[in-house]
C-alpha cells in the first residue's frame, strides 16, 4: 500500500493502478459487517434489491407479498470502528395499506437510472408499475397478459427510455416511459423469458435469456432486432441464419444475465448449475469453467459483478451462501456465509466495495471489507506472531526483580 | 487472518526481475528449433492416461475404441478452464472427436479421431451405408470437429435426406432437436449402459460404507457388484470429476466422501455463529 502510494505520488504508476489495487484488496476481504445492519421491515422472503445508481445512497427491497421498502444507507464516517452496530433505517415503504400495492410477489425493482425520483417494479400480478418516490404514488401502470419475470432499464441510455420486460410469454416487450405504451415486441424465443438485461456499453443492445435454453442478443434499432443467439459449443455464430434456432447457451433454463462493467463480456447462469461467460461483440463462448454452482431455481436470479478490480469477481447466490468467483479464471475465491435461508439477490456497491444481499430469511445483510484493522488481538492469537506493540515491550521475566 | 493474506491482489506483490530472465535469453538456451507443436498438452496426456485405464478385454469384447469422458479430465487436472480451452483447441485442430453421451445433460465423451475413424469403418464395412459413412468421415469429422450438426450444414455438405437416414441407421448421428443431430459413434449405447451400471455400483459401495466415506485403497481392493466392468480407477475418475465425491487427503491415504451427504449434514445456518439478527426484541414478544 505504502509502496503504491509512493509510486502514485512520484508519478511512476498510472492513475488507476492504486485505485484498482486497493479496491481489489477490499473485494477479496469481504466479510459480514460488524458495524452496520439494515432495519428489518419484511416479514416474507425478500426477492429483489436495487441500489440507486446516482448517489448510491438509497436502496429498494421488495418481497414475495408485494411490500416494497426504501432504505437510507447512511454511512457514519466519524464513528470509530468499535462503536455499536448502526442500523440503516427504512425511510419509506409501500405496504398493503397503499391502494396501488402489488398483489403478488414482486420479481424486480429498479431505480430510474438517472434520478432517484422514480423507480419501477414488476410483479407476478401481471403489471409493471412506475412509482413517484417522493409521493409514493403510481405514475404509470403497464399491464400484461402473463406474470412478469423481470424488467430492466438501460443504465447508460440517453436517447431512449425503454423498459425491457420479460414475461412467462415468449415475447419480450419494450415499454416506452415517454409515451406510456408498449412500443416494440421482440419475437424469437419459444418459451417464457426469465432474464432481460441491457448492455452497459451499447445503449441499444439487449440480451434476453429464456426457458428454451437460449440467450439472444438484440439490437432494438433494427427492424428484425435479432442479432445472434449464443451457442455453448462455439459454432460460428455468423455463418447461417437458420442454424440459430438450434443454438443453446445452457442445458437448462437461462435464469440470470449480467454484463461486466465495461460491457465486453456477458455472464449467464442456468438451471444446469453452470455459469458461462460470453464475448458480447462476437457471441463466442469464452471457455471459462466455473464448476458446479448451485443455482437451480426457476425464477430470475440476481447476481452482480464487481467493477474496477484487477481480477473482477462475480457474486452469485448459491443456496444460503454467496459464492465469490473470479470471472476470468473461473476459480471459486471464497463463500460469504451468514444467511439463514436461501439467498435471492445481491447488489454490489462500486464506491465502497460492499455487497448487500437478501433472501428468504427476510434479512438484508451488509458485507463490508474487513481489512483486519479492528482485530489485531485476534491476529496475534491466530498466527502466534507478535504484533507491533509487543515487539517494543520488555519481555524479560521479572521474577528475579520481585525476589 | 491467514485467509486475508492469501487474497492479496497481484498489484501488491513485488515482482523482482531476475538476472538473465530478460526477453530473448531463454530462447538462446533452448535453441530456436525446439518443436513446441509436438509436445502434448496436459489435457492430451491426461486423455491418453485415462484411455489406458480402460480394461482391454472389455473393449475387445465390445469392439469399441478407448473412450474418455470430458469430466474425467477434471479429476486429474485442477484448472478446469485450461482443460476446456486445450480440449477446444484439440477439437478444432481435428485431433479428437467430442461426442454427446446423451445420458445426462452435460456429459461429453472424447475419442481420438483416428480411433473414431477405425471404429466407423469397421462397423460400416459391407453395409449399405458404407459410402455415405466414408464421405461423412472425410467431410465432417476430419475437418470441422463439430459436436452437433444442423440441417442447413448437412445440406451445405451435400447430404440428402436419404443420406441422413442412412447415417442415423449407421449410428453416426442421433437426434438432438427438430432439424439438428448429435454426432455419435456406432455402439455407443452399449458403452453407456456399462458405464452407468459401473457408476451405480461404485456409488452404492460408498453409500453402504459407514459415514458414506471410504478409503480409496480399500475401495480398489473391494469386490464390487457385477456392474463395474470398466474398472474402479476409471469409474472413480468419472465420479470425482462429476463432483459427486470429494477427496480428503489423510495420513492413511485418500478418503472419498459423498458430496450430497456432506451438504446435508452441515446445514447452512450453523456455519457462522458470530452472526446475530439485529432485533432480539421481536423474538421475545412474538
XYZ file of C-alpha atoms in Angstrom:
689
model
C 0.000 0.000 0.000
C 2.724 2.471 1.009
C 4.780 1.470 -1.998
C 1.833 2.121 -4.288
C 1.089 5.454 -2.642
C 4.693 6.481 -3.088
C 4.670 5.344 -6.712
C 1.495 7.312 -7.347
C 2.948 10.376 -5.631
C 6.070 10.342 -7.732
C 4.162 9.534 -10.894
C 5.726 6.143 -11.561
C 2.324 4.431 -11.808
C -0.681 5.469 -13.824
C -3.679 6.975 -12.091
C -5.845 3.883 -11.851
C -3.346 1.418 -10.519
C -3.563 2.375 -6.866
C -7.336 2.564 -7.030
C -7.588 -0.829 -8.708
C -5.195 -2.477 -6.299
C -6.925 -1.155 -3.224
C -10.445 -1.948 -4.435
C -9.325 -5.463 -5.352
C -7.920 -5.952 -1.895
C -11.155 -4.762 -0.352
C -13.328 -7.016 -2.509
C -11.207 -10.046 -1.660
C -11.677 -9.404 2.061
C -15.439 -9.058 2.244
C -16.999 -10.244 5.474
C -20.243 -9.794 7.298
C -20.315 -6.256 8.645
C -19.800 -5.843 12.374
C -20.913 -2.236 12.388
C -23.857 -1.986 10.014
C -27.231 -3.659 9.953
C -30.206 -2.847 7.783
C -33.514 -2.327 9.527
C -35.758 -5.358 9.281
C -39.039 -4.450 7.624
C -40.018 -7.550 5.693
C -41.961 -10.464 7.081
C -41.654 -12.524 3.923
C -38.914 -13.684 1.616
C -37.109 -10.739 0.012
C -36.879 -11.281 -3.725
C -35.024 -8.290 -5.084
C -32.767 -5.372 -4.159
C -31.563 -2.357 -6.075
C -29.112 0.396 -5.200
C -29.665 3.798 -6.709
C -27.008 4.353 -9.385
C -26.668 8.120 -8.971
C -25.636 8.652 -5.376
C -25.671 5.040 -4.135
C -27.446 6.252 -1.008
C -30.846 4.653 -1.280
C -31.723 1.011 -1.674
C -35.060 -0.572 -2.537
C -36.116 -4.023 -1.494
C -39.257 -5.940 -2.324
C -40.658 -9.175 -1.011
C -42.866 -12.038 -2.041
C -46.014 -10.436 -0.607
C -45.663 -7.193 -2.533
C -44.143 -4.999 0.192
C -41.574 -2.505 -1.133
C -39.224 -0.641 1.243
C -36.665 2.077 0.680
C -33.617 2.317 2.937
C -31.189 5.118 3.525
C -27.745 3.533 3.546
C -26.224 6.248 5.696
C -22.561 5.881 6.458
C -21.266 7.368 9.656
C -17.719 8.199 8.705
C -16.980 9.878 12.006
C -17.783 6.832 14.093
C -14.889 4.827 15.485
C -14.593 1.190 14.490
C -15.713 -0.206 17.818
C -18.993 1.689 18.002
C -22.096 -0.476 18.406
C -23.875 -1.688 15.300
C -25.645 1.061 13.409
C -28.887 0.477 11.663
C -29.660 1.738 8.188
C -33.248 2.958 8.600
C -36.141 2.371 6.237
C -37.335 5.767 5.077
C -40.451 4.690 3.203
C -42.434 1.627 2.394
C -45.325 0.633 0.173
C -47.384 -1.941 2.016
C -50.879 -3.399 1.872
C -52.414 -0.111 3.017
C -51.371 1.570 -0.215
C -54.192 1.111 -2.772
C -51.742 0.604 -5.636
C -49.724 -2.055 -3.864
C -48.641 -5.127 -5.842
C -50.868 -8.095 -5.131
C -48.361 -10.924 -5.636
C -44.644 -11.495 -5.479
C -42.574 -8.594 -6.769
C -39.892 -10.006 -9.032
C -37.816 -6.952 -9.905
C -37.461 -3.381 -8.673
C -35.181 -0.880 -10.318
C -34.363 2.765 -9.786
C -34.651 5.133 -12.706
C -31.005 5.228 -13.847
C -30.603 8.997 -13.799
C -32.547 10.128 -10.746
C -33.980 8.781 -7.504
C -37.326 10.490 -8.070
C -38.716 7.447 -9.834
C -38.495 3.679 -9.698
C -40.122 0.751 -11.449
C -41.393 -2.528 -10.068
C -42.798 -5.606 -11.758
C -44.703 -8.429 -10.216
C -46.436 -11.749 -10.736
C -49.760 -9.838 -10.728
C -49.001 -9.155 -14.429
C -48.192 -5.479 -14.025
C -45.188 -3.192 -14.294
C -45.622 -0.073 -12.145
C -43.744 3.195 -12.339
C -43.609 4.942 -8.970
C -43.018 8.505 -7.897
C -40.595 8.129 -5.000
C -41.468 11.354 -3.221
C -45.224 10.891 -3.070
C -45.124 7.054 -3.217
C -47.868 7.131 -5.839
C -48.082 5.141 -9.042
C -47.249 7.302 -12.034
C -47.992 4.694 -14.678
C -49.092 1.073 -14.954
C -48.281 -1.309 -17.794
C -50.482 -4.402 -17.876
C -49.509 -7.699 -19.460
C -51.262 -10.961 -20.187
C -48.767 -13.058 -18.203
C -46.833 -12.863 -14.950
C -43.790 -10.613 -15.306
C -40.492 -12.343 -14.558
C -38.131 -9.430 -14.939
C -37.645 -5.991 -16.382
C -34.656 -3.770 -16.948
C -33.903 -0.199 -17.990
C -30.684 0.649 -19.743
C -28.204 2.113 -17.253
C -26.465 4.221 -19.894
C -29.254 5.170 -22.283
C -29.535 8.844 -23.118
C -31.586 8.611 -26.304
C -34.365 6.265 -25.244
C -36.418 5.473 -22.190
C -37.304 1.849 -22.866
C -38.040 -0.760 -20.226
C -37.493 -4.294 -21.477
C -39.969 -6.695 -19.900
C -39.742 -10.478 -19.870
C -42.908 -12.385 -19.027
C -43.814 -16.047 -18.991
C -44.915 -15.468 -22.559
C -42.237 -15.968 -25.208
C -42.372 -12.345 -26.408
C -40.146 -9.628 -24.995
C -41.949 -6.283 -24.675
C -40.280 -2.895 -24.728
C -42.292 -0.252 -22.873
C -41.580 3.397 -23.523
C -41.849 5.547 -20.403
C -42.238 8.708 -22.519
C -45.392 7.598 -24.275
C -46.629 5.172 -21.649
C -47.187 2.344 -24.084
C -45.506 -0.756 -25.384
C -43.575 0.226 -28.491
C -41.742 -2.929 -29.602
C -42.313 -6.625 -29.320
C -39.340 -8.909 -29.875
C -40.271 -12.317 -31.284
C -37.977 -15.301 -31.327
C -37.977 -17.188 -28.052
C -40.075 -20.308 -27.820
C -40.767 -20.236 -24.085
C -41.019 -17.751 -21.224
C -38.305 -15.160 -20.738
C -36.624 -15.292 -17.321
C -33.974 -12.592 -17.686
C -33.502 -9.393 -19.675
C -30.544 -7.068 -19.473
C -29.429 -4.000 -21.403
C -25.796 -3.752 -22.331
C -23.566 -1.486 -20.296
C -21.647 -0.446 -23.414
C -24.139 -0.004 -26.227
C -27.432 1.589 -25.274
C -29.425 -0.240 -27.958
C -28.102 -3.717 -27.219
C -30.349 -6.049 -25.239
C -29.716 -9.598 -24.018
C -32.544 -11.936 -23.078
C -32.430 -15.382 -21.513
C -35.274 -17.802 -21.737
C -36.683 -21.134 -20.630
C -35.907 -22.570 -24.090
C -32.189 -22.594 -23.050
C -31.329 -19.737 -25.394
C -29.693 -16.377 -24.872
C -30.472 -13.914 -27.640
C -28.809 -10.612 -28.330
C -30.964 -7.883 -29.894
C -30.335 -4.505 -31.394
C -33.590 -2.602 -30.896
C -32.890 -0.176 -33.740
C -33.003 -2.878 -36.401
C -36.284 -3.916 -37.944
C -35.769 -7.586 -37.207
C -33.923 -6.605 -33.994
C -32.327 -10.043 -33.655
C -28.523 -10.118 -33.891
C -27.483 -13.616 -32.806
C -28.074 -16.288 -30.253
C -25.268 -17.688 -28.156
C -24.097 -21.254 -28.610
C -22.271 -23.213 -25.928
C -20.488 -25.396 -28.486
C -18.931 -22.333 -30.129
C -20.255 -22.743 -33.602
C -19.515 -19.960 -35.972
C -22.229 -17.516 -34.945
C -22.468 -15.554 -38.144
C -22.494 -18.474 -40.571
C -26.094 -19.488 -41.071
C -29.170 -17.546 -40.064
C -31.413 -20.575 -39.784
C -28.985 -22.608 -37.736
C -29.521 -20.276 -34.812
C -32.790 -21.935 -33.919
C -30.848 -24.914 -32.570
C -28.268 -22.931 -30.604
C -28.386 -23.391 -26.876
C -26.486 -21.365 -24.304
C -27.227 -23.735 -21.429
C -28.604 -27.212 -20.913
C -31.310 -25.793 -18.690
C -33.386 -22.655 -18.399
C -31.353 -19.469 -18.549
C -32.291 -17.618 -15.358
C -29.778 -14.833 -14.971
C -27.735 -12.422 -17.066
C -25.172 -9.838 -16.098
C -22.903 -7.697 -18.247
C -19.493 -6.809 -16.933
C -18.962 -3.165 -16.104
C -17.196 -2.474 -19.417
C -19.842 -4.358 -21.382
C -17.339 -6.574 -23.172
C -18.465 -9.800 -21.556
C -21.772 -11.284 -20.550
C -22.140 -13.765 -17.703
C -25.164 -16.066 -17.826
C -26.479 -18.560 -15.330
C -28.691 -21.550 -15.951
C -30.620 -24.212 -14.115
C -27.998 -26.722 -15.294
C -25.812 -25.419 -12.396
C -23.473 -23.646 -14.754
C -22.279 -20.109 -15.284
C -20.980 -19.203 -18.729
C -19.035 -16.213 -19.935
C -19.557 -14.825 -23.442
C -17.876 -12.289 -25.617
C -20.623 -9.773 -26.409
C -19.023 -8.498 -29.597
C -18.744 -11.844 -31.385
C -21.046 -14.061 -29.331
C -18.269 -16.567 -28.757
C -18.205 -18.751 -25.694
C -15.183 -17.725 -23.614
C -14.372 -21.157 -22.269
C -14.280 -20.387 -18.560
C -15.356 -23.280 -16.395
C -16.810 -22.210 -13.057
C -17.564 -25.776 -11.983
C -20.878 -26.706 -10.483
C -22.610 -23.675 -8.992
C -25.804 -24.466 -7.114
C -28.229 -22.093 -8.816
C -31.188 -24.278 -9.683
C -34.188 -22.013 -9.466
C -36.875 -21.248 -11.984
C -37.203 -17.540 -11.317
C -34.874 -14.719 -12.215
C -31.544 -14.905 -10.366
C -29.987 -11.565 -9.418
C -26.241 -11.766 -9.234
C -23.703 -8.993 -9.716
C -20.169 -8.385 -10.944
C -17.681 -6.117 -9.241
C -16.153 -3.227 -11.141
C -12.745 -1.642 -11.075
C -10.896 -4.638 -9.626
C -7.986 -6.278 -11.306
C -9.496 -9.738 -11.423
C -13.172 -8.805 -11.398
C -15.341 -11.150 -9.383
C -18.942 -12.262 -9.615
C -21.137 -12.554 -6.532
C -23.564 -15.390 -7.158
C -26.232 -16.503 -4.659
C -25.905 -20.265 -4.183
C -28.378 -21.752 -1.719
C -27.752 -19.904 1.545
C -24.290 -18.600 0.665
C -22.880 -16.162 -1.848
C -20.069 -17.543 -3.981
C -17.339 -15.142 -4.989
C -15.942 -16.292 -8.340
C -13.129 -14.870 -10.409
C -14.893 -14.238 -13.706
C -11.896 -14.746 -15.970
C -10.246 -17.782 -14.386
C -13.420 -19.381 -13.023
C -11.859 -20.011 -9.636
C -14.093 -20.006 -6.564
C -12.336 -17.473 -4.319
C -14.472 -17.811 -1.227
C -18.032 -18.031 0.001
C -19.867 -15.449 2.061
C -21.699 -17.397 4.748
C -24.263 -15.798 7.010
C -27.810 -16.052 5.724
C -30.270 -18.307 7.477
C -32.195 -19.097 4.319
C -31.888 -19.161 0.555
C -30.252 -16.013 -0.824
C -32.261 -14.486 -3.647
C -30.357 -11.412 -4.693
C -27.237 -9.380 -4.106
C -26.082 -5.960 -5.235
C -22.588 -4.509 -5.353
C -21.678 -1.026 -4.185
C -18.862 0.056 -6.526
C -17.649 3.006 -4.433
C -17.325 1.304 -1.054
C -16.735 -2.201 -2.473
C -19.589 -3.548 -0.385
C -22.203 -6.164 -1.138
C -25.790 -6.160 0.078
C -27.690 -9.412 -0.050
C -31.153 -10.569 0.902
C -33.051 -13.797 0.869
C -35.825 -15.899 2.247
C -34.796 -15.253 5.868
C -36.120 -11.657 5.445
C -32.767 -10.112 6.420
C -30.696 -7.729 4.356
C -27.056 -8.327 5.177
C -24.211 -5.894 4.587
C -20.852 -7.391 3.583
C -18.018 -4.960 4.158
C -14.291 -5.282 3.526
C -12.614 -6.456 6.694
C -9.016 -5.330 6.460
C -8.158 -6.531 9.938
C -7.881 -3.042 11.386
C -10.034 -3.754 14.425
C -8.971 -7.287 15.169
C -5.301 -7.086 15.976
C -5.836 -9.140 19.101
C -7.327 -11.973 17.035
C -4.416 -11.682 14.690
C -1.870 -12.301 17.415
C -3.800 -15.281 18.716
C -4.270 -16.860 15.308
C -0.869 -16.546 13.811
C 1.161 -16.713 17.026
C 3.177 -13.757 15.789
C 3.778 -10.714 17.926
C 2.157 -7.525 16.733
C 3.928 -4.209 16.501
C 3.333 -3.083 20.080
C 4.680 -6.160 21.816
C 7.880 -6.062 19.795
C 8.935 -2.958 21.679
C 7.897 -4.186 25.098
C 10.235 -5.695 27.576
C 9.668 -9.431 27.648
C 12.190 -10.067 30.391
C 10.819 -12.231 33.160
C 10.571 -10.156 36.329
C 10.663 -12.982 38.850
C 14.193 -12.055 39.898
C 13.273 -8.421 40.431
C 10.453 -9.430 42.717
C 12.576 -11.805 44.734
C -6.140 -13.967 9.288
C -4.198 -16.372 7.139
C -7.179 -16.228 4.806
C -6.611 -12.499 4.349
C -3.051 -12.839 3.233
C -3.974 -15.319 0.541
C -6.178 -12.970 -1.432
C -3.758 -10.129 -1.960
C -4.076 -8.824 -5.497
C -1.170 -9.059 -7.891
C -0.550 -5.345 -7.690
C 0.615 -5.624 -4.085
C 3.128 -8.341 -4.709
C 6.550 -7.088 -5.519
C 7.909 -8.553 -8.686
C 11.679 -8.723 -8.667
C 13.234 -9.036 -12.064
C 15.708 -11.866 -12.131
C 19.047 -11.560 -13.814
C 19.137 -13.346 -17.117
C 15.374 -13.652 -17.333
C 15.168 -10.790 -19.763
C 13.464 -11.308 -23.091
C 15.366 -13.381 -25.604
C 17.797 -15.164 -23.328
C 15.533 -18.150 -22.700
C 15.239 -18.759 -26.424
C 19.015 -18.835 -26.740
C 19.367 -21.515 -24.088
C 16.913 -23.924 -25.666
C 17.593 -23.062 -29.241
C 15.064 -21.865 -31.770
C 14.249 -25.197 -33.324
C 12.582 -26.856 -30.336
C 9.392 -28.470 -31.705
C 6.802 -26.998 -29.326
C 3.908 -28.111 -31.529
C 4.723 -31.774 -30.947
C 4.808 -31.509 -27.169
C 1.468 -32.826 -25.924
C -0.551 -30.550 -23.685
C -1.570 -31.652 -20.204
C -5.018 -32.434 -21.491
C -3.764 -34.730 -24.233
C -1.523 -36.564 -21.778
C -4.411 -36.947 -19.358
C -6.578 -38.268 -22.205
C -4.036 -40.966 -23.008
C -3.651 -41.849 -19.337
C -7.397 -42.242 -18.844
C -7.797 -44.236 -22.046
C -5.174 -46.688 -20.765
C -7.205 -47.251 -17.590
C -9.971 -49.000 -19.531
C -9.659 -52.811 -19.370
C -8.587 -54.188 -22.759
C -10.685 -57.356 -22.604
C -13.935 -55.426 -22.175
C -13.067 -53.140 -25.075
C -12.199 -56.025 -27.368
C -15.416 -57.783 -26.418
C -17.401 -54.635 -27.236
C -15.208 -53.940 -30.259
C -15.022 -50.339 -29.088
C -12.234 -47.727 -29.076
C -10.917 -46.375 -25.752
C -13.237 -43.536 -24.844
C -12.715 -40.874 -22.187
C -15.335 -38.689 -20.566
C -14.713 -34.964 -20.551
C -15.305 -34.514 -16.831
C -12.845 -37.290 -16.005
C -10.137 -34.834 -17.001
C -11.212 -32.521 -14.175
C -10.277 -35.145 -11.609
C -6.695 -35.174 -12.897
C -6.155 -31.524 -13.781
C -7.361 -28.916 -11.359
C -7.728 -25.911 -13.620
C -10.952 -26.677 -15.443
C -10.753 -23.586 -17.596
C -7.412 -24.667 -19.064
C -8.739 -28.171 -19.701
C -11.720 -26.758 -21.581
C -9.552 -24.460 -23.651
C -6.990 -27.123 -24.525
C -9.707 -29.597 -25.413
C -11.334 -26.976 -27.623
C -8.083 -26.423 -29.488
C -7.615 -30.188 -29.880
C -11.148 -30.441 -31.252
C -10.662 -27.544 -33.649
C -7.392 -28.986 -34.926
C -9.186 -32.267 -35.646
C -7.194 -34.438 -33.264
C -10.126 -35.530 -31.147
C -13.828 -36.015 -31.702
C -16.173 -34.893 -28.925
C -19.437 -36.819 -28.642
C -22.553 -36.264 -26.616
C -23.299 -39.265 -24.408
C -26.962 -38.451 -24.028
C -27.357 -39.908 -20.537
C -27.060 -36.632 -18.608
C -27.217 -33.071 -19.925
C -23.585 -32.060 -19.595
C -21.716 -35.302 -20.296
C -19.427 -35.483 -23.262
C -17.061 -38.203 -24.370
C -13.746 -37.712 -26.143
C -12.262 -40.113 -28.724
C -9.181 -39.575 -30.825
C -10.129 -39.024 -34.448
C -8.099 -41.986 -35.709
C -9.829 -44.386 -33.295
C -13.160 -42.905 -34.285
C -12.498 -43.448 -37.973
C -11.310 -47.032 -37.433
C -14.419 -47.884 -35.451
C -16.755 -46.317 -38.013
C -15.042 -48.078 -40.936
C -15.074 -51.412 -39.127
C -18.763 -51.207 -38.327
C -19.932 -49.951 -41.705
C -17.911 -52.234 -43.985
C -20.223 -54.366 -46.075
C -23.295 -52.391 -45.024
C -25.461 -50.404 -47.464
C -24.328 -47.117 -45.845
C -20.634 -47.764 -46.418
C -20.109 -44.999 -48.984
C -22.078 -42.379 -47.065
C -20.236 -43.136 -43.839
C -16.890 -42.802 -45.615
C -17.916 -39.437 -47.074
C -19.165 -38.329 -43.638
C -15.788 -39.201 -42.091
C -13.875 -37.281 -44.731
C -16.044 -34.177 -44.804
C -17.318 -33.783 -41.262
C -15.279 -35.478 -38.641
C -11.807 -34.888 -40.025
C -12.342 -31.233 -40.799
C -14.712 -29.229 -38.687
C -14.736 -31.018 -35.332
C -18.379 -30.199 -34.660
C -20.351 -31.718 -31.813
C -23.721 -31.336 -33.468
C -24.922 -30.614 -36.983
C -27.903 -28.620 -38.153
C -29.880 -29.494 -41.260
C -28.552 -26.452 -43.148
C -24.988 -27.524 -42.507
C -25.675 -31.038 -43.796
C -27.338 -29.624 -46.909
C -24.251 -27.479 -47.496
C -22.125 -30.606 -47.327
C -24.441 -32.263 -49.918
C -26.076 -34.825 -47.651
C -29.627 -35.537 -48.782
C -32.459 -36.665 -46.503
C -31.890 -40.250 -47.563
C -28.224 -39.937 -46.618
C -29.152 -38.597 -43.193
C -31.443 -41.581 -42.654
C -28.572 -43.871 -43.592
C -26.229 -42.073 -41.202
C -28.758 -42.445 -38.400
C -29.080 -46.150 -39.195
C -25.299 -46.419 -39.141
C -25.238 -44.858 -35.669
C -23.249 -41.822 -36.768
C -25.983 -39.327 -35.969
C -28.526 -39.272 -33.153
C -31.495 -36.946 -32.848
C -30.989 -33.733 -30.856
C -33.902 -31.461 -31.739
C -36.001 -30.769 -34.821
C -33.503 -30.335 -37.641
C -30.331 -30.966 -35.666
C -28.333 -34.065 -34.812
C -25.567 -35.036 -32.419
C -22.530 -36.752 -33.898
C -22.232 -40.227 -32.447
C -20.265 -43.432 -32.777
C -21.709 -46.862 -33.611
C -22.224 -48.960 -30.489
C -22.184 -46.035 -28.068
C -25.299 -47.313 -26.334
C -23.580 -50.478 -25.134
C -20.766 -48.451 -23.644
C -23.165 -46.017 -21.926
C -25.030 -48.944 -20.424
C -21.817 -50.405 -18.990
C -20.695 -47.008 -17.754
C -23.948 -46.175 -15.970
C -24.038 -49.604 -14.346
C -20.455 -49.266 -13.167
C -21.005 -45.808 -11.772
C -24.027 -47.024 -9.850
C -22.057 -49.953 -8.430
C -19.233 -47.736 -7.153
C -21.596 -45.154 -5.684
C -23.567 -47.906 -3.986
C -20.415 -49.312 -2.423
C -19.570 -45.912 -0.941
C -23.123 -45.324 0.190
C -23.152 -48.611 2.044
C -19.942 -47.907 3.923
C -20.005 -46.156 7.289
C -20.447 -42.353 7.247
C -20.697 -42.565 3.453
C -16.939 -42.406 3.115
C -14.264 -44.939 2.245
C -10.519 -45.116 1.781
C -9.507 -45.203 -1.862
C -7.209 -48.193 -1.335
C -9.990 -50.082 0.408
C -12.423 -49.396 -2.401
C -9.965 -50.628 -5.021
C -9.489 -53.911 -3.155
C -13.174 -54.412 -2.533
C -15.114 -56.810 -4.719
C -17.850 -54.718 -6.289
C -21.100 -55.981 -7.745
C -21.435 -57.347 -11.263
C -21.712 -53.842 -12.758
C -18.187 -52.474 -12.516
C -16.757 -53.951 -15.734
C -14.984 -50.735 -16.658
C -12.659 -50.925 -13.668
C -12.760 -48.974 -10.424
C -9.978 -46.455 -11.295
C -11.725 -45.386 -14.493
C -15.092 -45.059 -12.754
C -13.577 -43.211 -9.792
C -12.136 -40.558 -12.087
C -15.593 -40.174 -13.582
C -17.335 -39.788 -10.224
C -14.754 -37.390 -8.783
C -14.792 -35.291 -11.964
C -18.570 -35.057 -11.864
C -18.329 -33.532 -8.346
C -20.231 -36.392 -6.745
C -17.322 -37.311 -4.487
C -14.881 -35.250 -2.507
C -11.312 -36.373 -1.877
C -9.813 -35.704 1.530
C -6.124 -36.428 1.978
C -5.352 -38.202 5.225
C -2.272 -39.877 6.657
C -3.573 -43.292 5.664
C -4.395 -42.304 2.114
C -7.197 -40.616 0.236
C -10.694 -40.706 1.720
C -13.605 -40.425 -0.693
C -16.722 -38.833 0.700
C -20.113 -38.401 -0.940
C -20.724 -34.706 -1.588
C -24.503 -34.566 -1.385
C -24.364 -36.130 2.025
C -21.823 -33.646 3.258
C -24.049 -30.705 2.332
C -26.976 -32.153 4.171
C -25.049 -32.687 7.357
C -23.509 -29.262 7.765
C -26.563 -27.127 7.238
C -26.028 -23.563 6.078
C -27.453 -21.999 9.214
C -24.902 -23.370 11.644
C -21.766 -22.183 9.942
C -21.499 -18.681 11.263
C -22.154 -18.434 14.987
C -20.940 -14.846 15.071
C -23.899 -13.577 13.119
C -26.810 -12.363 15.189
C -30.112 -10.919 13.962
C -30.396 -7.258 14.841
C -33.644 -7.141 16.755
C -33.863 -9.642 19.578
C -36.950 -7.877 20.974
C -39.077 -9.399 18.195
C -38.126 -12.852 19.227
C -39.301 -12.294 22.782
C -42.593 -10.558 22.110
C -43.926 -12.843 19.416
